[in-house]
Tab-separated table of C-alpha atoms and ligand atoms in Angstrom:
chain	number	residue	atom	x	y	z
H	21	UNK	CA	-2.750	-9.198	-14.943
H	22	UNK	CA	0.203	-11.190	-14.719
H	23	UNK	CA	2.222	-11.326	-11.260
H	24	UNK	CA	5.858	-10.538	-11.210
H	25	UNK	CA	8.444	-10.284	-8.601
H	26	UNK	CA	11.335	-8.122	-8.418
H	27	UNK	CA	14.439	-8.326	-6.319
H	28	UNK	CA	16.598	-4.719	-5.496
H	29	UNK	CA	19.725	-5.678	-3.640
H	30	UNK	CA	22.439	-3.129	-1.233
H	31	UNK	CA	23.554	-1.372	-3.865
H	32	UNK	CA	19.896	-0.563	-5.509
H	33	UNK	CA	18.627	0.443	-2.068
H	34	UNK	CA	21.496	2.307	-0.742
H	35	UNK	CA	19.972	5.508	-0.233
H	36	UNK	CA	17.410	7.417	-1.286
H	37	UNK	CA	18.396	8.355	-4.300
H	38	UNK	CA	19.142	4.434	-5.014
H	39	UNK	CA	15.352	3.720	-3.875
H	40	UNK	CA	13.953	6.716	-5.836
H	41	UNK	CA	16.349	4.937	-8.989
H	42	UNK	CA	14.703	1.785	-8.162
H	43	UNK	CA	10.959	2.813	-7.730
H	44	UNK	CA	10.999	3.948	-11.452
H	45	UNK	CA	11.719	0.114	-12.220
H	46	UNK	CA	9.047	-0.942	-10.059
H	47	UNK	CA	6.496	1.871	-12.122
H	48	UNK	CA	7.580	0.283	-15.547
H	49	UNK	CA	6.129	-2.802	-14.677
H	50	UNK	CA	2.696	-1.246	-12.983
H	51	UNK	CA	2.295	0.767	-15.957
H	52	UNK	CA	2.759	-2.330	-17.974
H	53	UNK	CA	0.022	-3.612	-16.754
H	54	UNK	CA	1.825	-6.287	-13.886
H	55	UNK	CA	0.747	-7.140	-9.956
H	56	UNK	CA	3.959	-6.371	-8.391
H	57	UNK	CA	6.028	-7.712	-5.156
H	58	UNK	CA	9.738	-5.775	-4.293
H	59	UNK	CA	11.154	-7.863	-2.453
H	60	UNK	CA	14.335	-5.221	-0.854
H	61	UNK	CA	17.744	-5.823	0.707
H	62	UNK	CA	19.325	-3.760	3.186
H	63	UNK	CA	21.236	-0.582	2.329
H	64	UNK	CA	24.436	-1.532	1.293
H	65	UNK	CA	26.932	-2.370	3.791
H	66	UNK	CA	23.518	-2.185	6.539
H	67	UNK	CA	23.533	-5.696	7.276
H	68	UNK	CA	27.922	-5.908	7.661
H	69	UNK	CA	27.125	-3.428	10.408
H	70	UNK	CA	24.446	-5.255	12.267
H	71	UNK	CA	26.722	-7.941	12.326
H	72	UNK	CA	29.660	-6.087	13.861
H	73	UNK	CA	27.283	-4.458	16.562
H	74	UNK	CA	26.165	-8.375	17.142
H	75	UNK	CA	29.661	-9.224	17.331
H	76	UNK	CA	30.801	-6.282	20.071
H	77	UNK	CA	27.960	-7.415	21.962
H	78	UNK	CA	27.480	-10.811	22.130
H	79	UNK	CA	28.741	-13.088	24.796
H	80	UNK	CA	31.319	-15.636	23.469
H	81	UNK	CA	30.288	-19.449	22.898
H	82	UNK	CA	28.624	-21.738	24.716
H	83	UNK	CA	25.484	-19.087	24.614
H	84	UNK	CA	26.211	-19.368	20.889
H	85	UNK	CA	22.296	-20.560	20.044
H	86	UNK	CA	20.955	-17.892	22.715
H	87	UNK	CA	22.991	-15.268	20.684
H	88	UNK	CA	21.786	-15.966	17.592
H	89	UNK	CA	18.232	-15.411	18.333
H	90	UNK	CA	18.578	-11.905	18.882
H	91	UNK	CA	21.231	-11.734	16.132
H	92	UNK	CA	18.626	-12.503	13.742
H	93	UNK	CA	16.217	-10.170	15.246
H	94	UNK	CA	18.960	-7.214	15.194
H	95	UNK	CA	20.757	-8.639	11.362
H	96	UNK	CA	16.940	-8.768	9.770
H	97	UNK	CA	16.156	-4.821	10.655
H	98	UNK	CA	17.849	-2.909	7.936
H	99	UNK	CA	15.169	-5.053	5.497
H	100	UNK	CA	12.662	-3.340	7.720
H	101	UNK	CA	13.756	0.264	6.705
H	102	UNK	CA	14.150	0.205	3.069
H	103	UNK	CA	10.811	-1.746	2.384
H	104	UNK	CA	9.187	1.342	4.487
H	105	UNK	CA	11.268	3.271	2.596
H	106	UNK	CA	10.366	1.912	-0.993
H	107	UNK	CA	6.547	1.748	-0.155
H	108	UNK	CA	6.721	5.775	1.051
H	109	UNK	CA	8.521	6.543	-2.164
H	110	UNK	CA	6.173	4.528	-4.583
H	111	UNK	CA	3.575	6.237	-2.186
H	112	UNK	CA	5.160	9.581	-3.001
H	113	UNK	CA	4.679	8.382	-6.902
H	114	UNK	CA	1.348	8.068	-6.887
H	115	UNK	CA	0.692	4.094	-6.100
H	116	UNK	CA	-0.448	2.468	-3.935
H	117	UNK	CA	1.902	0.702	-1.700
H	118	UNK	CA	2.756	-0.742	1.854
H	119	UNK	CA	5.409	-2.717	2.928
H	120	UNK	CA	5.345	-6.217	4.685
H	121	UNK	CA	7.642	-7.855	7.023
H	122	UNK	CA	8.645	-10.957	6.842
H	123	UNK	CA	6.167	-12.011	9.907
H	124	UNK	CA	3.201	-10.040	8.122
H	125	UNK	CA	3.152	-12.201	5.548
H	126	UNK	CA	4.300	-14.812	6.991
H	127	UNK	CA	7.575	-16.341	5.390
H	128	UNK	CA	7.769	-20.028	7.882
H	129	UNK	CA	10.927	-21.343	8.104
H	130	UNK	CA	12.740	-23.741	10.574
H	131	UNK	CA	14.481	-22.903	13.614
H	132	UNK	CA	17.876	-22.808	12.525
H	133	UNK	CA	19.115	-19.233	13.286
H	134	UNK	CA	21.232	-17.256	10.756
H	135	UNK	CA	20.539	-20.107	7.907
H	136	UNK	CA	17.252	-21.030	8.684
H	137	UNK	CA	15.312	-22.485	5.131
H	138	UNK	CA	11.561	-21.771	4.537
H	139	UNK	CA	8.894	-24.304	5.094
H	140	UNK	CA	6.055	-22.339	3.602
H	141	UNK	CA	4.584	-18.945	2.813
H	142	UNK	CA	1.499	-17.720	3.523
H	143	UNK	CA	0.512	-16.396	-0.053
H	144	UNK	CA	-3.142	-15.090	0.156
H	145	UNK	CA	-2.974	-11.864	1.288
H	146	UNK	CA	0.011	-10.563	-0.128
H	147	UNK	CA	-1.399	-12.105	-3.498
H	148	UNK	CA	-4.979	-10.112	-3.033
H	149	UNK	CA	-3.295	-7.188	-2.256
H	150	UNK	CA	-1.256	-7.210	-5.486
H	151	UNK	CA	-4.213	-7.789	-7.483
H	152	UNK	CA	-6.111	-5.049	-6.199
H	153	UNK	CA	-2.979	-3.008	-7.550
H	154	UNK	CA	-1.414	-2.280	-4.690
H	155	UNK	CA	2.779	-2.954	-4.866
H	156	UNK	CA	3.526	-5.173	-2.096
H	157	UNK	CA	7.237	-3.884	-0.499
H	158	UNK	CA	8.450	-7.173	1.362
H	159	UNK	CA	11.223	-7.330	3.063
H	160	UNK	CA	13.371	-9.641	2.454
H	161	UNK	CA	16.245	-11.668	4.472
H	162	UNK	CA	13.932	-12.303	7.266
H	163	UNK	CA	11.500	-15.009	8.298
H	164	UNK	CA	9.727	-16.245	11.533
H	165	UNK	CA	10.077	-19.571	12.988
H	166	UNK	CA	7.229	-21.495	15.105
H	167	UNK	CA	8.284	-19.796	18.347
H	168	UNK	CA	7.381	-16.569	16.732
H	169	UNK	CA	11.025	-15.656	17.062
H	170	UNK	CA	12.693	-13.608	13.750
H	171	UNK	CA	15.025	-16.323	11.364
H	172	UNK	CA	17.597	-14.957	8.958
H	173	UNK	CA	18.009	-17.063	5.641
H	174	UNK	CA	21.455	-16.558	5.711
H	175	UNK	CA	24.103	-13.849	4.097
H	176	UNK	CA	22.600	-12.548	0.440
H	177	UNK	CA	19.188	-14.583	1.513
H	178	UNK	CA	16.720	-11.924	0.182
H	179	UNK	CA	17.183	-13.544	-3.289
H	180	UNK	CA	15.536	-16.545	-1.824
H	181	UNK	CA	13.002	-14.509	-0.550
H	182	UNK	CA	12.448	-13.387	-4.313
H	183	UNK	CA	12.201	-16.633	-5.685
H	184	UNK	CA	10.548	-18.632	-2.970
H	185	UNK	CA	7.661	-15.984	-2.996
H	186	UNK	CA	7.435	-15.719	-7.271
H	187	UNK	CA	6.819	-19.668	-6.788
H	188	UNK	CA	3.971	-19.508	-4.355
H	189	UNK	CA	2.458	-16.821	-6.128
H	190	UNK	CA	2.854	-17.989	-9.608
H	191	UNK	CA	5.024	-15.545	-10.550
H	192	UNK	CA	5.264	-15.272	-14.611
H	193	UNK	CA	8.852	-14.172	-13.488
H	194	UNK	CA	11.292	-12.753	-10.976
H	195	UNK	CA	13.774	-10.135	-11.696
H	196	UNK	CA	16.736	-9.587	-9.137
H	197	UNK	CA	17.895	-6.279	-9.767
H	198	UNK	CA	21.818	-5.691	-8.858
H	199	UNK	CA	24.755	-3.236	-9.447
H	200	UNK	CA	26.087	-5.607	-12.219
H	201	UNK	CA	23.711	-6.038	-15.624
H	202	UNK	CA	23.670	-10.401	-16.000
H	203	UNK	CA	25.572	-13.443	-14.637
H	204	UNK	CA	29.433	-12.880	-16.127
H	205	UNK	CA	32.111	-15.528	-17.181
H	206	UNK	CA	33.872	-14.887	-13.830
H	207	UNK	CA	33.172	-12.380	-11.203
H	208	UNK	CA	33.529	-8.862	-13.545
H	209	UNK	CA	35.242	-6.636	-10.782
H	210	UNK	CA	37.853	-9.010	-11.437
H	211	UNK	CA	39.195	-8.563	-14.930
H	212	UNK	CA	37.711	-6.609	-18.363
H	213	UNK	CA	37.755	-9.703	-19.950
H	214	UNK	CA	34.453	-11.092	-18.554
H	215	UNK	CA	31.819	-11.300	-20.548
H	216	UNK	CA	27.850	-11.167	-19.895
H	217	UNK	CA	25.595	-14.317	-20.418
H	218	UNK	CA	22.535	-13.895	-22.399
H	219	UNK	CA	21.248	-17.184	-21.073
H	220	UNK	CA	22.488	-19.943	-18.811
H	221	UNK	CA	20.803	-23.269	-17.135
H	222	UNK	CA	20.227	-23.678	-13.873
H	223	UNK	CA	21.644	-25.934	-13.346
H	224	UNK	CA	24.950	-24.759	-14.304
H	225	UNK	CA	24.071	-21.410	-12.179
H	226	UNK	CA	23.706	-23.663	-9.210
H	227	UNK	CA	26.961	-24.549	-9.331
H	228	UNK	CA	28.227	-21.299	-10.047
H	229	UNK	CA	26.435	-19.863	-6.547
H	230	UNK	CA	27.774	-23.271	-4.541
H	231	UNK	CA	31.101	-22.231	-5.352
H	232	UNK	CA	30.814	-18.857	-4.559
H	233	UNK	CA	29.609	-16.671	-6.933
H	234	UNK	CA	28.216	-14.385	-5.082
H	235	UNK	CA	25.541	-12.718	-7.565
H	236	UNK	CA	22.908	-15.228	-6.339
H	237	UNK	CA	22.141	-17.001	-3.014
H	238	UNK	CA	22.694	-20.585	-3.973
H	239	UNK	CA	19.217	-21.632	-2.046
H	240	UNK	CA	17.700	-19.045	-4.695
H	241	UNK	CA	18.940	-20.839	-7.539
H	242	UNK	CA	17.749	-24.253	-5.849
H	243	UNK	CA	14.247	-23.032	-5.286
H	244	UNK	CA	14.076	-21.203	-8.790
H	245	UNK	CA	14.959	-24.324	-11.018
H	246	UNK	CA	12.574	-27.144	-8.294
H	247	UNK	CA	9.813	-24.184	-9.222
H	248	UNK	CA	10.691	-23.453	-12.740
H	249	UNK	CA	10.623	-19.816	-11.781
H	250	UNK	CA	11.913	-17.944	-14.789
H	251	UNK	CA	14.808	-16.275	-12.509
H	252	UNK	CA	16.407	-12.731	-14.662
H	253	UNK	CA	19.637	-11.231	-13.530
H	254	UNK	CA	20.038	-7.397	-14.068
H	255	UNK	CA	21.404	-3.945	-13.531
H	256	UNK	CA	19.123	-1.009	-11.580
H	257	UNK	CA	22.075	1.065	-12.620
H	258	UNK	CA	20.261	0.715	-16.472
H	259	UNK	CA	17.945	3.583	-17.164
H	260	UNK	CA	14.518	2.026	-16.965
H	261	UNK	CA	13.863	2.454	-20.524
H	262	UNK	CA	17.034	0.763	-21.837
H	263	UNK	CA	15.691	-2.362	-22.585
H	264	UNK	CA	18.337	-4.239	-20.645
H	265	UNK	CA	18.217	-8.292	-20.728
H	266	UNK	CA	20.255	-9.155	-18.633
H	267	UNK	CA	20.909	-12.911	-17.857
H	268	UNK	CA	18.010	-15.396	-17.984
H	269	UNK	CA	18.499	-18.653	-15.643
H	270	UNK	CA	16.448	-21.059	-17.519
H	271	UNK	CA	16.522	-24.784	-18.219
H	272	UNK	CA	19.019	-26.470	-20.108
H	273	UNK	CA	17.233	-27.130	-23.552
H	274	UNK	CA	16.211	-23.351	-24.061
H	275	UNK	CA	19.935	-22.910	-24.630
H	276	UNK	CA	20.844	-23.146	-28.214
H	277	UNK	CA	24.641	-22.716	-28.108
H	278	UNK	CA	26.204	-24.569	-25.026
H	279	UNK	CA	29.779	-23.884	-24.082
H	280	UNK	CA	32.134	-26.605	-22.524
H	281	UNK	CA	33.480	-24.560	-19.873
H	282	UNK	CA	30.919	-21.402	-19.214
H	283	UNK	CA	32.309	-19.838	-16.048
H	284	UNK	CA	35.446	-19.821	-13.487
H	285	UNK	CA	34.511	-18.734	-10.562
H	286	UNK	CA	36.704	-17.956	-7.534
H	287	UNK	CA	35.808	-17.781	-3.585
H	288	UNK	CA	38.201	-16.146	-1.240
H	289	UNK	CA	35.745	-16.919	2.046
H	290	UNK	CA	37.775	-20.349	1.739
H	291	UNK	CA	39.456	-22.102	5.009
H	292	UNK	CA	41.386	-25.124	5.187
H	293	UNK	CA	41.192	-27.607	7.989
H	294	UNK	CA	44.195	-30.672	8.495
H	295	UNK	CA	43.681	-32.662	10.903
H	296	UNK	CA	47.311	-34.773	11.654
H	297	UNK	CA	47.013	-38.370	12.484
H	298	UNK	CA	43.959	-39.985	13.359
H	299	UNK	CA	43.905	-43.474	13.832
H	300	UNK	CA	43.248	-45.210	10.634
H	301	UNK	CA	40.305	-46.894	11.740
H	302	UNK	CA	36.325	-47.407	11.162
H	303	UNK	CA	34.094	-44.273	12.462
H	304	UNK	CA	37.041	-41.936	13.156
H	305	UNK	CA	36.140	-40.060	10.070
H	306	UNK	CA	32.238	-40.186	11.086
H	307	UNK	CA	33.243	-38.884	14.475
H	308	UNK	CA	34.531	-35.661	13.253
H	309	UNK	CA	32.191	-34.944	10.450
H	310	UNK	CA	29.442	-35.845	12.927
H	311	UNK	CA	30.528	-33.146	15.320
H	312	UNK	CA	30.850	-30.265	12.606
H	313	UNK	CA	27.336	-31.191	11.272
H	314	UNK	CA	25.910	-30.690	14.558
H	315	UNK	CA	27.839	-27.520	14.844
H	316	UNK	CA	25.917	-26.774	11.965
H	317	UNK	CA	29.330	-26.145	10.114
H	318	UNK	CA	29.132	-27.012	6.382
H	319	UNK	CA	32.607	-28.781	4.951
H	320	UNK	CA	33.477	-28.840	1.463
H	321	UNK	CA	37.247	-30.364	-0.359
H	322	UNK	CA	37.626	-33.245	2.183
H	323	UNK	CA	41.241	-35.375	1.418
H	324	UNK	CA	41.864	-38.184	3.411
H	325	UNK	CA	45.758	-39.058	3.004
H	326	UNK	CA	48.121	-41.558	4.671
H	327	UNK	CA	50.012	-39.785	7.696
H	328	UNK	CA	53.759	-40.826	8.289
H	329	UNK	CA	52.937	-42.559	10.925
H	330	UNK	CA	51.720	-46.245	10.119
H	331	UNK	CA	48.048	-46.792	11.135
H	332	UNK	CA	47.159	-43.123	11.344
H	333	UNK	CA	45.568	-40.951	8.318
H	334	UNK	CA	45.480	-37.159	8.037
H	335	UNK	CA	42.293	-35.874	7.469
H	336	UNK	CA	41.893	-32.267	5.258
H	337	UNK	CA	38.407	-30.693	4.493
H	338	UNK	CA	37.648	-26.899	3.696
H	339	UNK	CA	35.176	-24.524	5.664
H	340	UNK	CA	33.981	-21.091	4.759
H	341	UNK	CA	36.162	-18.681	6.505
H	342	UNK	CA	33.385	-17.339	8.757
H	343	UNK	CA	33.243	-20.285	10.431
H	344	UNK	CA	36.809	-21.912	10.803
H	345	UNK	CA	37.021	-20.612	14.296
H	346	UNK	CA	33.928	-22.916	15.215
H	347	UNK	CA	34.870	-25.815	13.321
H	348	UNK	CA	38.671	-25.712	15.352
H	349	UNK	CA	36.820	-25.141	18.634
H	350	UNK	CA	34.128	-28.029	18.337
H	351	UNK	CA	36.986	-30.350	17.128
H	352	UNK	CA	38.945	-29.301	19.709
H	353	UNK	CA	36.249	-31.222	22.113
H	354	UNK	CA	36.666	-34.134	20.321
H	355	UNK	CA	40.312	-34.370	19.954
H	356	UNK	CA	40.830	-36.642	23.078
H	357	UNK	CA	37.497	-38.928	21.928
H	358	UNK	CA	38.800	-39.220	18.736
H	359	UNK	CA	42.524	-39.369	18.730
H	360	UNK	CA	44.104	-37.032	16.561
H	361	UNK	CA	47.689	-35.709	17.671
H	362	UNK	CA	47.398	-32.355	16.390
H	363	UNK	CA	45.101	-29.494	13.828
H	364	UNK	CA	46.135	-27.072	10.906
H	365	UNK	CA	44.178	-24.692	10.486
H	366	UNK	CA	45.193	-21.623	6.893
H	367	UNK	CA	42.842	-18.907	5.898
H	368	UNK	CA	45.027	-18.265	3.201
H	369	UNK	CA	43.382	-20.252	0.863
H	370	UNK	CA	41.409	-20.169	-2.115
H	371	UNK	CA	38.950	-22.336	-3.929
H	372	UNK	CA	38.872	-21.658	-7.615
H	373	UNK	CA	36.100	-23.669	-9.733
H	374	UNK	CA	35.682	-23.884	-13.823
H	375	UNK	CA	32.108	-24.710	-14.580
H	376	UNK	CA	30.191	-25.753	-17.684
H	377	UNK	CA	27.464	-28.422	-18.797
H	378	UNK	CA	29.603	-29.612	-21.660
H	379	UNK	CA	32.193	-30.726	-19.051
H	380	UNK	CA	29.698	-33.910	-19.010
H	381	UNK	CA	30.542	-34.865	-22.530
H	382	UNK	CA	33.653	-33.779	-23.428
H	383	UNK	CA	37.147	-34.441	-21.830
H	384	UNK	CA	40.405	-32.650	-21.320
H	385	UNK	CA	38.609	-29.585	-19.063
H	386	UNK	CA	40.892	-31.111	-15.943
H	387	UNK	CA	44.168	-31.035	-18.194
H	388	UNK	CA	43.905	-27.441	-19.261
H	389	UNK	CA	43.183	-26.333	-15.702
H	390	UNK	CA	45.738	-28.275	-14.140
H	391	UNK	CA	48.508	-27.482	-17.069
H	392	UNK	CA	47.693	-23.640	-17.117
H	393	UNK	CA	48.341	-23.472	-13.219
H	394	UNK	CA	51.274	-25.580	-13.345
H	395	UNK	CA	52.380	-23.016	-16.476
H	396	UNK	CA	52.158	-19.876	-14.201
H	397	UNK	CA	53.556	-21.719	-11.160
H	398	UNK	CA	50.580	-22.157	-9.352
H	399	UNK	CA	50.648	-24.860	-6.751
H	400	UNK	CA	47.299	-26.819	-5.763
H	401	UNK	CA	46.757	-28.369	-2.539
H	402	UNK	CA	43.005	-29.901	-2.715
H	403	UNK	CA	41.086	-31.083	-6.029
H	404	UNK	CA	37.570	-31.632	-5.754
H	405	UNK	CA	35.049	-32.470	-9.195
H	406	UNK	CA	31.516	-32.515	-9.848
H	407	UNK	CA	29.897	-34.147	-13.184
H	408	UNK	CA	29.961	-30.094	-14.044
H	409	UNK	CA	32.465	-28.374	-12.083
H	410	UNK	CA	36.242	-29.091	-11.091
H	411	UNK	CA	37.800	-26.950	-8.226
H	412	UNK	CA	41.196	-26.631	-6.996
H	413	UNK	CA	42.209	-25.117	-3.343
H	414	UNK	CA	45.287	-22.634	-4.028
H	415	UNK	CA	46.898	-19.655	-1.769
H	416	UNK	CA	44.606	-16.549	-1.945
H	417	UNK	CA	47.346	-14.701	-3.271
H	418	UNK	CA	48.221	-16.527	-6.662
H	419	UNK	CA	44.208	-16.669	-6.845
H	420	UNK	CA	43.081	-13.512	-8.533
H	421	UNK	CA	46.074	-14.699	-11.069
H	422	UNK	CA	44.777	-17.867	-11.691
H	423	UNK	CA	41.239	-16.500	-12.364
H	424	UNK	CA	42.091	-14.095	-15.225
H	425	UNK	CA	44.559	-17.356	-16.114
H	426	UNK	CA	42.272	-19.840	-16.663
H	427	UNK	CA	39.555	-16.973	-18.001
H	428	UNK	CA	41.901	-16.589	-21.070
H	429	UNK	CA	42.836	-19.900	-21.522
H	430	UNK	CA	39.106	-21.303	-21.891
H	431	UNK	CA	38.735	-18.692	-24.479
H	432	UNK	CA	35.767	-17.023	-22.234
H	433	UNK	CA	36.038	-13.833	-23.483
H	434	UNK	CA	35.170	-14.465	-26.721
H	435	UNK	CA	31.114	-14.558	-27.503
H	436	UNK	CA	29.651	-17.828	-28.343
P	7	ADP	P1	23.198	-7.490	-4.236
P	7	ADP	O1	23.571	-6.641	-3.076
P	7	ADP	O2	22.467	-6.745	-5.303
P	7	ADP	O3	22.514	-8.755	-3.835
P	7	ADP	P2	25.704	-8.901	-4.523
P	7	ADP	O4	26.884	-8.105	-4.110
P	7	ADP	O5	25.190	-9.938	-3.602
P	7	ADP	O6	24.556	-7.888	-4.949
P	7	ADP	O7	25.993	-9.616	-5.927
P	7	ADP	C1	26.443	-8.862	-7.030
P	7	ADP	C2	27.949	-8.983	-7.150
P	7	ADP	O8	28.276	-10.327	-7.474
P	7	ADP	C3	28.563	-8.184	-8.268
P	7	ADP	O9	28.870	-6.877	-7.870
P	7	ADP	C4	29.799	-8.994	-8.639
P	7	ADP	O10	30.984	-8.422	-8.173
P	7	ADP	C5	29.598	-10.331	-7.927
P	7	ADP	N1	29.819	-11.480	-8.806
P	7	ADP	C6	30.564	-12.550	-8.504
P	7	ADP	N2	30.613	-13.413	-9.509
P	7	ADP	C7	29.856	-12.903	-10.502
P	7	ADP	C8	29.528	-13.337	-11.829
P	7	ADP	N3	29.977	-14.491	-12.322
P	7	ADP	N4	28.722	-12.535	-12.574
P	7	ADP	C9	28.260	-11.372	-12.085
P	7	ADP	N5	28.558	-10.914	-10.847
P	7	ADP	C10	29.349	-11.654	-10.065
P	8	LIG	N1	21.008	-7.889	3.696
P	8	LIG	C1	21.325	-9.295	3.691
P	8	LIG	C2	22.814	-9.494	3.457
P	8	LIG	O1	23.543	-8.516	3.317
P	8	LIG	C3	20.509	-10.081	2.708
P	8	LIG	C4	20.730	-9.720	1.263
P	8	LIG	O2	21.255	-8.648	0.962
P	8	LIG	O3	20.348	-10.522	0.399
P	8	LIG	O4	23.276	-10.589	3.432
P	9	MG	MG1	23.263	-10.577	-3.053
């Protein structure tokens, strides 16, 4: 009996009537004949809630680290009641079934609270218990660190959870159920024109996630392509039966046809940090970066331009939105140590990214970006390239413009 993992996120969980929709998934696959793991989400909007509650309650930095101990404990509970949930329903079926935190199992990870990364999973018992046929409910989201204390893998983390534990137990594959049916040439709430991918590499689906697309945690994508886990993308809003595909995230040479630009992605969680005239001088750069990294603040975009001053520099990155008020405050301690006059700090920013493997052989992707935002009168304030991806920092307003721009003028509504 092969062993499969499947993945139901917010949406798929978000009641009962979700779960029930969901179960009869999870029943195709034991009839087929497959050892099953669920790995479930929160109900939809569950975990957003948690977070407020944390927020109310919490006391304000320096007890930041103290905080986020118990956030993760508090954050990681609505994964507690839908894998209960699930496991009573299948239960209700006729399976068997039981649901397993993420300490049952146990899912290791590091002590870093709120992003923490697995170190290792514990994969024997979970693995006997879906060969004797029993469907193994995890919960996903959550791990446990070596204090015993409750880690969080980070927003949309239960898709790591998914792939991490199809790798360690040899998962022929691992299906992430959603409320969208495949990976889409941009982000499909945003225009009609988006179209579904039958198959795309991981690599290029890596890139896709670290510049926001939301559909799957980028760690997942990380983990699924160092494991080779054969990583599916579809909808629980399919009837069962349908035969849905969905998107397969697969290596690069299992894709016949391979477009130049495959994806434009957008990410409105974007921040933009200026910091005015620091001295133009050795380690001033490595002071500030320094202190973010220990704030555990991740920067992205960074633009290093001459200041009108002689001998200073201004200094621009990007942040994710969530934690610009961090980044200002810990650079705020260093202002005096480091030198800088003064900080900018604009929320109303966007990153926009095109994507695509071809971009490594063929040239001219930059020019069509650049000349179809200067054509609709887009400005762009920060440029930033991969060998696979180019992304531009615009204001969030014109972004949702430039998406369904650049969509159209990449030709990505047409099938390959
Ligand atoms: P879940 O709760 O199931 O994990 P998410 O909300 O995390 O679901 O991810 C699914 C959402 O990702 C979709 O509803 C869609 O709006 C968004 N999304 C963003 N970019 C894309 C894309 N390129 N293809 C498909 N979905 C995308
Ligand atoms: N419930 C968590 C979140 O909303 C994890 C997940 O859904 O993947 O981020
Ligand atoms: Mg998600």
């Amino acid at each position: 009996m092969a062993r499969i993992v499947m993945k139901f996120g917010g949406t798929s969980v978000a009641n009962l009537e979700r779960i029930r929709a969901s179960a009869a998934f999870v029943r195709r696959e034991v009839e087929d004949g497959h050892s099953v793991a669920v790995v479930v989400s929160a109900m939809a909007g569950e975990t957003n809630r948690l977070v407020a509650l944390c927020e109310e309650a919490g006391p304000p930095a320096p007890a930041l680290d103290a905080r986020f101990v118990e956030h993760d404990a508090i954050v990681s509970s609505g994964e507690q009641v839908t894998s209960g949930l699930l496991a009573l329903v299948m239960q209700q079926m006729g399976f068997r079934a039981r649901s397993w935190q993420g300490w049952q199992i146990p899912f290791n990870t590091d002590e870093s609270h709120g992003k923490a990364r697995i170190r290792s999973i514990e994969s024997n018992a979970i693995g006997d218990a879906m060969d004797r046929g029993e469907v193994a409910v995890v919960a996903g989201f959550q791990g446990v660190n070596r204090e015993a204390r409750i880690t969080t893998l980070g927003r949309g983390g239960s898709d790591t959870s998914a792939v991490a534990l199809a790798a360690v137990v040899g998962a022929e594959r691992c299906d992430i159920y959603t409320d969208v049916d495949g990976v889409y040439t941009t982000d499909p709430r945003l225009t009609k024109q988006a179209r579904r991918i039958g198959k795309i590499s991981y690599e290029e689906m890596l890139e896709m996630a670290s510049v926001g697309a939301k559909v799957l945690q980028t760690r997942s994508v990380e983990m699924a392509m160092a494991h080779g886990v054969r990583l599916r993308v579809l909808s629980s809003f399919d009837p069962p039966d349908a035969g849905a595909s969905g998107t397969l995230i697969c290596d690069e040479d299992e894709i016949v046809e391979q477009n130049i630009v495959t994806a434009v992605t957008p990410d409105f969680n974007e921040a933009a940090v200026t910091v005015l005239a620091v001295p133009d001088e050795p380690g001033r750069a490595a002071g500030l970066f320094t202190k973010l990294a220990e704030a555990n603040i991740n920067i992205d975009m960074i633009v290093q331009s001459a200041s009108r001053e002689p001998g200073f520099a201004n200094i621009s990155f990007t942040t994710k939105e969530d934690d610009l008020d961090r980044a200002v405050e810990v650079l705020g301690e260093v202002q005096a140590q480091i030198g800088y006059k003064s900080l900018q700090a604009d929320r109303n920013v966007a990153k926009i990214s095109v994507v695509g493997l071809g971009m490594k052989s063929h040239a001219g992707v930059a020019s069509i970006m650049f000349q179809t935002l200067a054509e609709k009168g887009i400005n762009i304030h920060n440029i930033s390239t991969s060998e696979i991806k180019i992304s531009v920092l615009i204001d969030s307003d014109a972004a949702e413009y430039a998406v369904r721009s650049l969509h159209d003028a990449y030709g990505l509504e047409k099938a390959n």
